[in-house]
Coordinates of C-alpha atoms and ligand atoms in Angstrom, one line a residue:
M1 CA 145.6 52.4 105.3
S2 CA 143.9 54.4 102.5
D3 CA 140.3 53.4 103.2
L4 CA 139.1 56.9 102.2
A5 CA 141.3 57.4 99.1
N6 CA 139.6 59.5 96.4
K7 CA 136.8 60.5 98.8
R8 CA 136.0 64.1 99.1
I9 CA 134.0 64.8 102.3
V10 CA 132.4 68.1 103.3
L11 CA 132.7 68.1 107.1
G12 CA 130.2 70.3 108.7
M13 CA 130.7 71.4 112.3
T14 CA 127.9 73.0 114.4
G15 CA 128.1 74.6 117.9
G16 CA 129.0 72.2 120.7
I17 CA 131.8 71.3 123.0
A18 CA 132.3 68.0 121.0
C19 CA 133.9 70.3 118.3
Y20 CA 137.3 69.6 120.0
K21 CA 137.1 66.0 119.1
I22 CA 136.6 66.8 115.4
C23 CA 140.3 67.9 115.2
E24 CA 141.3 64.3 115.7
L25 CA 138.6 63.1 113.3
V26 CA 139.9 65.3 110.5
R27 CA 143.5 64.1 111.1
R28 CA 142.4 60.5 110.8
M29 CA 140.3 61.1 107.7
T30 CA 143.1 62.9 105.9
E31 CA 145.5 60.1 107.0
R32 CA 143.2 57.6 105.2
G33 CA 143.3 59.6 102.0
A34 CA 140.2 61.7 102.2
T35 CA 140.0 65.3 101.0
V36 CA 138.2 67.2 103.7
D37 CA 136.4 70.5 103.2
V38 CA 135.5 71.9 106.6
V39 CA 132.4 74.1 106.8
M40 CA 131.6 75.6 110.2
T41 CA 128.6 77.4 111.6
E42 CA 129.2 80.6 113.4
A43 CA 128.4 78.9 116.7
A44 CA 131.1 76.2 116.0
T45 CA 133.8 78.9 115.7
H46 CA 133.2 79.7 119.4
F47 CA 134.6 76.3 120.3
I48 CA 137.4 75.8 117.7
T49 CA 138.9 78.3 115.3
P50 CA 138.7 77.9 111.6
V51 CA 142.6 78.3 111.6
T52 CA 142.8 75.0 113.6
M53 CA 140.6 73.2 111.1
Q54 CA 142.4 74.7 108.1
A55 CA 145.8 73.5 109.5
L56 CA 144.4 70.0 110.1
S57 CA 142.6 69.7 106.7
G58 CA 145.1 71.5 104.7
R59 CA 142.3 73.3 102.9
P60 CA 140.4 76.6 103.2
V61 CA 137.6 76.5 105.8
F62 CA 134.2 78.1 105.1
V63 CA 131.9 79.8 107.6
D64 CA 130.2 82.6 105.8
Q65 CA 127.7 82.2 103.0
W66 CA 129.0 85.5 101.5
D67 CA 132.7 84.5 101.5
P68 CA 134.4 86.9 99.1
R69 CA 137.0 84.2 98.3
V70 CA 134.3 82.3 96.3
P71 CA 134.2 84.0 92.8
N72 CA 130.6 83.0 91.9
N73 CA 129.3 83.5 95.4
M74 CA 127.9 80.0 95.3
A75 CA 129.9 78.1 98.0
H76 CA 126.7 76.2 98.8
I77 CA 126.7 74.7 95.3
N78 CA 130.4 74.4 94.6
L79 CA 131.3 72.5 97.8
T80 CA 128.8 69.7 97.4
R81 CA 129.2 69.0 93.7
G82 CA 131.6 66.2 93.4
A83 CA 131.6 65.5 97.1
D84 CA 131.1 61.9 98.2
A85 CA 129.2 62.8 101.3
I86 CA 128.5 65.6 103.8
L87 CA 129.3 64.6 107.4
V88 CA 127.9 66.9 110.1
A89 CA 129.8 66.3 113.3
P90 CA 128.9 67.4 115.9
A91 CA 125.3 68.0 114.9
S92 CA 123.5 70.1 117.5
T93 CA 119.9 70.0 118.5
D94 CA 119.3 73.3 116.7
F95 CA 121.0 72.1 113.5
M96 CA 118.9 68.9 113.5
A97 CA 115.7 70.9 113.9
K98 CA 116.8 73.1 111.0
L99 CA 117.6 70.2 108.7
A100 CA 114.3 68.5 109.5
H101 CA 112.5 71.5 108.3
G102 CA 114.7 72.3 105.3
L103 CA 115.8 75.7 106.6
A104 CA 118.7 77.2 104.8
D105 CA 119.8 80.3 106.8
D106 CA 123.5 79.8 106.9
L107 CA 126.2 78.2 104.7
L108 CA 126.1 74.7 106.2
A109 CA 122.3 74.4 106.3
T110 CA 122.1 75.7 102.7
L111 CA 124.8 73.2 101.6
C112 CA 122.7 70.3 103.2
V113 CA 119.5 71.4 101.4
A114 CA 121.4 72.0 98.1
R115 CA 123.4 68.8 98.3
A116 CA 123.6 66.1 95.6
C117 CA 125.3 63.5 97.8
P118 CA 124.5 61.5 100.9
L119 CA 124.2 63.2 104.3
L120 CA 125.4 61.7 107.5
I121 CA 125.0 63.4 110.9
V122 CA 126.6 62.7 114.2
P123 CA 124.4 64.1 117.0
A124 CA 126.0 65.5 120.1
M125 CA 123.9 67.1 122.9
N126 CA 122.8 66.9 126.5
R127 CA 120.7 63.9 127.4
E128 CA 117.6 66.0 128.0
M129 CA 118.0 67.8 124.7
W130 CA 118.3 64.4 122.9
A131 CA 115.3 62.9 124.8
N132 CA 113.2 66.0 124.1
P133 CA 110.2 64.9 122.0
A134 CA 110.9 67.6 119.4
T135 CA 114.5 66.3 118.9
Q136 CA 113.2 62.7 118.6
R137 CA 110.6 63.8 116.1
N138 CA 113.3 65.6 114.1
A139 CA 115.6 62.5 114.3
A140 CA 112.8 60.3 113.0
Q141 CA 112.0 62.8 110.2
L142 CA 115.7 63.0 109.2
R143 CA 115.9 59.2 109.0
A144 CA 112.7 59.1 106.9
D145 CA 114.3 61.7 104.6
G146 CA 117.3 59.4 104.0
V147 CA 119.7 61.0 106.3
T148 CA 122.1 58.6 108.1
L149 CA 122.4 59.2 111.9
L150 CA 125.6 57.9 113.5
G151 CA 125.0 57.6 117.2
P152 CA 124.5 59.2 119.6
T153 CA 125.8 57.0 122.4
E154 CA 125.5 56.9 126.2
G155 CA 128.0 58.0 128.8
D156 CA 129.5 60.9 130.6
Q157 CA 128.6 64.3 129.2
A158 CA 130.6 67.5 129.2
C159 CA 127.9 69.1 131.3
G160 CA 128.6 66.6 134.1
E161 CA 125.4 64.6 133.5
V162 CA 125.3 61.0 132.3
G163 CA 123.0 59.7 129.6
S164 CA 122.2 59.3 125.9
G165 CA 123.2 62.1 123.5
R166 CA 127.0 61.8 123.7
M167 CA 128.8 62.0 120.4
L168 CA 130.6 58.9 119.1
E169 CA 134.3 58.9 119.6
P170 CA 136.4 60.0 116.5
H171 CA 137.6 56.5 115.8
E172 CA 134.0 55.2 115.9
I173 CA 132.8 58.0 113.5
L174 CA 135.7 57.1 111.2
E175 CA 134.9 53.3 111.3
D176 CA 131.2 54.1 110.5
L177 CA 132.1 56.5 107.7
I178 CA 134.5 53.9 106.1
A179 CA 131.8 51.2 106.4
Y180 CA 129.3 53.5 104.8
F181 CA 131.3 53.5 101.6
Q182 CA 131.8 49.7 101.4
P183 CA 129.6 47.8 98.9
K184 CA 126.6 46.1 100.7
A185 CA 127.1 42.6 99.1
L186 CA 125.9 40.8 102.3
A187 CA 122.8 43.0 103.1
G188 CA 120.2 41.0 104.9
K189 CA 122.5 38.0 105.6
R190 CA 123.4 36.6 109.0
V191 CA 127.1 35.8 109.4
L192 CA 128.6 33.8 112.2
V193 CA 132.4 34.0 112.7
T194 CA 134.8 32.2 115.1
A195 CA 138.1 33.9 115.9
G196 CA 141.1 33.8 118.2
P197 CA 142.6 30.9 120.1
T198 CA 140.8 28.7 122.5
S199 CA 142.3 28.2 126.0
E200 CA 142.1 24.8 127.6
P201 CA 142.6 24.5 131.4
I202 CA 145.3 22.2 132.9
D203 CA 144.6 23.3 136.5
P204 CA 143.1 26.5 138.0
V205 CA 146.2 28.6 137.0
R206 CA 147.5 27.0 133.9
V207 CA 146.1 26.7 130.4
L208 CA 147.0 25.2 127.0
T209 CA 146.5 27.8 124.2
N210 CA 148.2 29.0 120.9
V211 CA 149.6 32.2 119.4
S212 CA 146.5 33.2 117.3
S213 CA 146.0 36.9 117.7
G214 CA 142.4 36.9 116.4
K215 CA 143.2 39.7 113.9
M216 CA 142.1 37.8 110.8
G217 CA 138.8 36.7 112.3
Y218 CA 138.1 40.2 113.7
A219 CA 138.9 41.7 110.3
I220 CA 136.5 39.3 108.6
A221 CA 133.7 40.1 111.1
R222 CA 134.3 43.8 110.5
A223 CA 134.3 43.3 106.7
A224 CA 131.1 41.3 106.8
R225 CA 129.4 44.0 108.9
E226 CA 130.6 46.7 106.5
A227 CA 129.1 44.6 103.7
G228 CA 125.7 45.0 105.4
A229 CA 125.5 41.6 107.3
E230 CA 124.3 41.0 110.8
V231 CA 127.4 39.6 112.4
T232 CA 128.0 37.5 115.5
L233 CA 131.6 36.9 116.5
V234 CA 132.3 34.0 118.8
S235 CA 135.7 34.8 120.1
G236 CA 138.4 33.1 122.2
P237 CA 140.5 35.2 124.5
T238 CA 142.1 38.1 122.5
A239 CA 143.3 41.6 123.2
L240 CA 141.1 43.1 120.4
A241 CA 138.1 45.3 120.6
A242 CA 134.9 44.1 118.9
P243 CA 134.4 45.8 115.5
R244 CA 131.5 48.3 115.5
G245 CA 128.1 46.8 115.1
V246 CA 129.3 43.3 115.6
R247 CA 127.8 41.2 118.5
R248 CA 130.7 39.5 120.3
I249 CA 130.3 36.4 122.4
D250 CA 133.4 35.6 124.5
V251 CA 134.3 32.0 125.1
T252 CA 137.3 30.2 126.5
T253 CA 137.4 26.5 125.6
A254 CA 136.7 24.7 122.4
H255 CA 133.6 23.2 124.1
D256 CA 132.3 26.7 125.0
M257 CA 132.9 27.7 121.4
L258 CA 131.1 24.7 120.0
D259 CA 128.1 25.5 122.3
A260 CA 128.0 29.2 121.3
V261 CA 128.2 28.3 117.6
M262 CA 125.7 25.5 117.7
G263 CA 123.2 27.7 119.4
R264 CA 123.4 30.1 116.4
A265 CA 124.4 28.0 113.4
D266 CA 120.8 27.1 112.4
S267 CA 119.9 30.7 111.9
A268 CA 123.1 31.8 110.1
D269 CA 123.4 32.1 106.3
I270 CA 127.2 31.9 106.4
F271 CA 129.6 30.4 108.9
I272 CA 133.3 31.4 108.7
A273 CA 135.5 29.4 111.0
V274 CA 138.7 31.4 111.6
A275 CA 139.4 30.4 115.2
A276 CA 142.5 28.4 116.0
V277 CA 140.7 25.8 118.0
A278 CA 142.9 23.7 120.3
D279 CA 142.9 20.2 118.8
W280 CA 143.2 18.6 122.3
R281 CA 142.3 19.3 125.8
V282 CA 143.6 17.8 129.1
K283 CA 141.6 14.7 130.0
E284 CA 141.5 15.3 133.8
V285 CA 141.7 19.0 134.7
S286 CA 143.2 19.2 138.2
A287 CA 140.9 20.9 140.7
S288 CA 143.9 22.2 142.6
K289 CA 147.2 23.7 141.4
L290 CA 149.7 21.1 140.3
K291 CA 152.8 21.3 142.6
K292 CA 156.4 20.5 141.8
T293 CA 158.4 18.6 144.4
D294 CA 162.2 18.7 144.7
G295 CA 163.5 16.0 142.5
G296 CA 160.0 14.8 141.7
A297 CA 159.0 13.8 138.1
P298 CA 157.2 16.4 136.0
P299 CA 153.5 15.8 135.5
V300 CA 152.3 13.7 132.6
L301 CA 149.2 15.1 130.9
E302 CA 146.8 12.9 129.1
F303 CA 144.9 14.5 126.3
V304 CA 141.5 13.9 124.5
Q305 CA 140.5 15.3 121.2
N306 CA 138.3 18.4 121.0
P307 CA 135.1 18.5 118.8
D308 CA 135.6 19.8 115.3
I309 CA 133.3 22.9 115.3
L310 CA 133.5 23.5 111.5
G311 CA 133.0 19.9 110.7
T312 CA 130.0 19.7 113.1
V313 CA 128.3 22.7 111.5
A314 CA 129.0 21.5 108.0
A315 CA 127.3 18.2 108.8
L316 CA 124.0 19.9 109.9
P317 CA 121.0 18.8 107.7
R318 CA 120.7 22.4 106.4
P319 CA 124.1 24.0 107.0
P320 CA 124.9 27.6 106.4
Y321 CA 127.5 28.3 103.7
C322 CA 130.6 27.1 105.5
V323 CA 134.1 28.6 105.1
G324 CA 137.1 27.1 106.7
F325 CA 140.6 28.3 107.3
A326 CA 143.9 26.4 107.2
A327 CA 147.1 27.9 108.5
E328 CA 149.9 25.5 107.5
T329 CA 153.6 25.6 107.8
E330 CA 154.3 23.8 104.4
D331 CA 152.5 22.1 101.5
L332 CA 149.6 24.5 101.7
A333 CA 147.7 23.3 98.6
R334 CA 147.8 19.6 99.5
H335 CA 146.7 20.2 103.1
A336 CA 144.1 22.7 102.1
A337 CA 142.5 20.3 99.6
E338 CA 142.6 17.5 102.1
K339 CA 141.1 19.6 104.8
R340 CA 138.3 21.0 102.6
A341 CA 137.2 17.4 101.7
R342 CA 137.5 16.1 105.3
K343 CA 135.5 19.0 106.7
G344 CA 133.0 19.0 103.9
V345 CA 133.0 22.7 103.2
P346 CA 132.6 24.4 99.8
L347 CA 135.3 27.0 100.5
L348 CA 138.6 26.7 102.3
V349 CA 141.0 29.6 102.8
G350 CA 144.6 28.8 103.2
N351 CA 147.7 30.7 104.3
L352 CA 151.2 30.0 105.5
A353 CA 151.3 30.3 109.3
Q354 CA 154.8 31.7 109.5
E355 CA 153.8 34.5 107.0
V356 CA 150.7 35.6 108.9
L357 CA 150.6 34.8 112.6
G358 CA 150.3 38.0 114.7
R359 CA 151.1 40.2 111.6
D360 CA 148.8 42.9 110.1
D361 CA 149.1 41.7 106.5
T362 CA 148.4 38.3 104.9
T363 CA 148.3 36.3 101.7
L364 CA 145.2 34.2 101.3
V365 CA 144.6 31.4 98.8
L366 CA 141.0 30.3 98.2
Y367 CA 140.3 26.6 97.4
D368 CA 136.9 25.5 96.0
D369 CA 135.5 23.1 93.5
A370 CA 137.0 25.2 90.7
G371 CA 140.5 25.0 92.1
E372 CA 143.0 27.4 93.6
H373 CA 142.5 31.3 93.6
P374 CA 145.3 33.3 95.3
L375 CA 144.4 36.8 96.5
P376 CA 147.1 39.6 96.4
R377 CA 149.1 40.2 99.6
S378 CA 147.5 43.0 101.6
S379 CA 146.5 44.1 105.0
K380 CA 144.3 41.7 106.9
L381 CA 141.3 44.1 106.6
A382 CA 141.8 44.5 102.8
A383 CA 142.1 40.7 102.5
A384 CA 139.0 40.3 104.6
R385 CA 137.0 42.6 102.4
Q386 CA 138.1 40.7 99.3
L387 CA 137.3 37.4 100.9
V388 CA 133.8 38.7 102.0
A389 CA 133.2 39.8 98.4
E390 CA 134.2 36.3 97.1
I391 CA 131.9 34.6 99.7
A392 CA 129.0 37.0 98.7
R393 CA 129.5 36.1 95.1
R394 CA 129.5 32.4 95.8
V395 CA 126.5 32.6 98.1
A396 CA 124.5 34.7 95.5
A397 CA 125.3 32.1 92.8
Ligands
CTP401 N1 138.4 24.0 113.4 C1 137.2 23.9 114.1 N2 137.2 23.1 115.2 C2 138.4 22.4 115.6 C3 139.5 22.5 114.8 C4 139.5 23.4 113.7 O1 136.2 24.5 113.8 N3 138.4 21.7 116.6 C5 138.3 24.9 112.2 C6 139.2 26.1 112.2 O2 138.6 27.2 112.7 C7 139.6 26.2 110.7 C8 139.6 24.8 110.2 O3 138.8 24.1 111.1 O4 138.6 26.8 110.0 C9 141.0 24.2 110.1 O5 141.6 24.0 111.4 P1 142.9 23.3 111.6 O6 143.2 23.2 113.1 O7 144.0 23.9 110.8 O8 142.6 21.9 111.1 P2 142.6 20.5 111.8 O9 141.4 19.9 111.3 O10 142.8 20.7 113.2 O11 143.9 19.8 111.1 P3 145.4 19.8 111.6 O12 145.5 20.2 113.0 O13 145.8 18.4 111.3 O14 146.1 20.8 110.7

């Protein structure tokens, strides 16, 4: 995936044991198409060598303000001009204090003061250092100055203590960095998404479910979050991790999902129903395990229909903007148009089940009052971003 294509990032490293994790981060950033210029403080070079960072970024690494390789002796200007962002990871206590006061006594600090691009910092320090009032003051000052802080988080620390101050993991920093560059078309909006299958019990050890992986719904939740929305994801059982910054509510049955959704639908601006909700549940769930007997007849299950969650939300007196999904095996356009009318939703997104189930890519077709709008085949995340942009455009109109 080339989420960071055409992005040039100045990656600043300051002294801290978390430096070892930045090797992985640089690999992932370059894999996604970013050009990464690593700048290290002298302290950072005690943890990781510039040679390592040069090998991983494939570009010269800068440490010294007076680097003789820079013909005009202005590395602090040259490096930030044309950069899309400076990302300082790890950002030490000392470096945050310097930044908050505008000090410029080494190359990285000078770059930050002389920058003409956004600055994101990823604090990493011992819990007492993070909790120190001076550090908290500096963090507040940096936020007020327009610096974006990613983390820190809580957990085990290299010093053996446990608490807040731990650096985000490389994949989390990457996800936040990618999100930072996405257009904020849904800023201030509340988005509710359902995803995954539901699982309907038969007896204490057996369930009725379907093969939905949840990938599309999770990608949409992530894309909506990247677009600046506050996102709640009501999810049936899946093997997926919640996207960063998304509140996930785990449910099992269609009824659980309905309850979780109805408790939140009134305050949502947009509802996107992506879940593959079981259409039926077993009428009488057996309290004990159904047993087979030699030569006995197999059990006969009687079903009742589950509530239609999307239809219920769309029928509210003041419904959020409702988006439905239809995975069909044939006759997509006809089924989608019929489903859109039956559920009473302004936008229905169709795809062919055999082309998308469990896969990482998809082809979506949008159906609304104006007709049929196919989106190009792409990864589920890219398709989710396009869909979110389309929803934002319609909601704004
Ligand atoms: N949906 C829902 N609650 C249900 C069933 C479906 O909210 N009980 C939502 C899905 O999340 C999706 C849309 O409705 O957004 C279409 O679901 P689908 O199961 O394909 O449609 P059905 O109405 O069940 O029609 P059919 O099973 O006949 O295809």
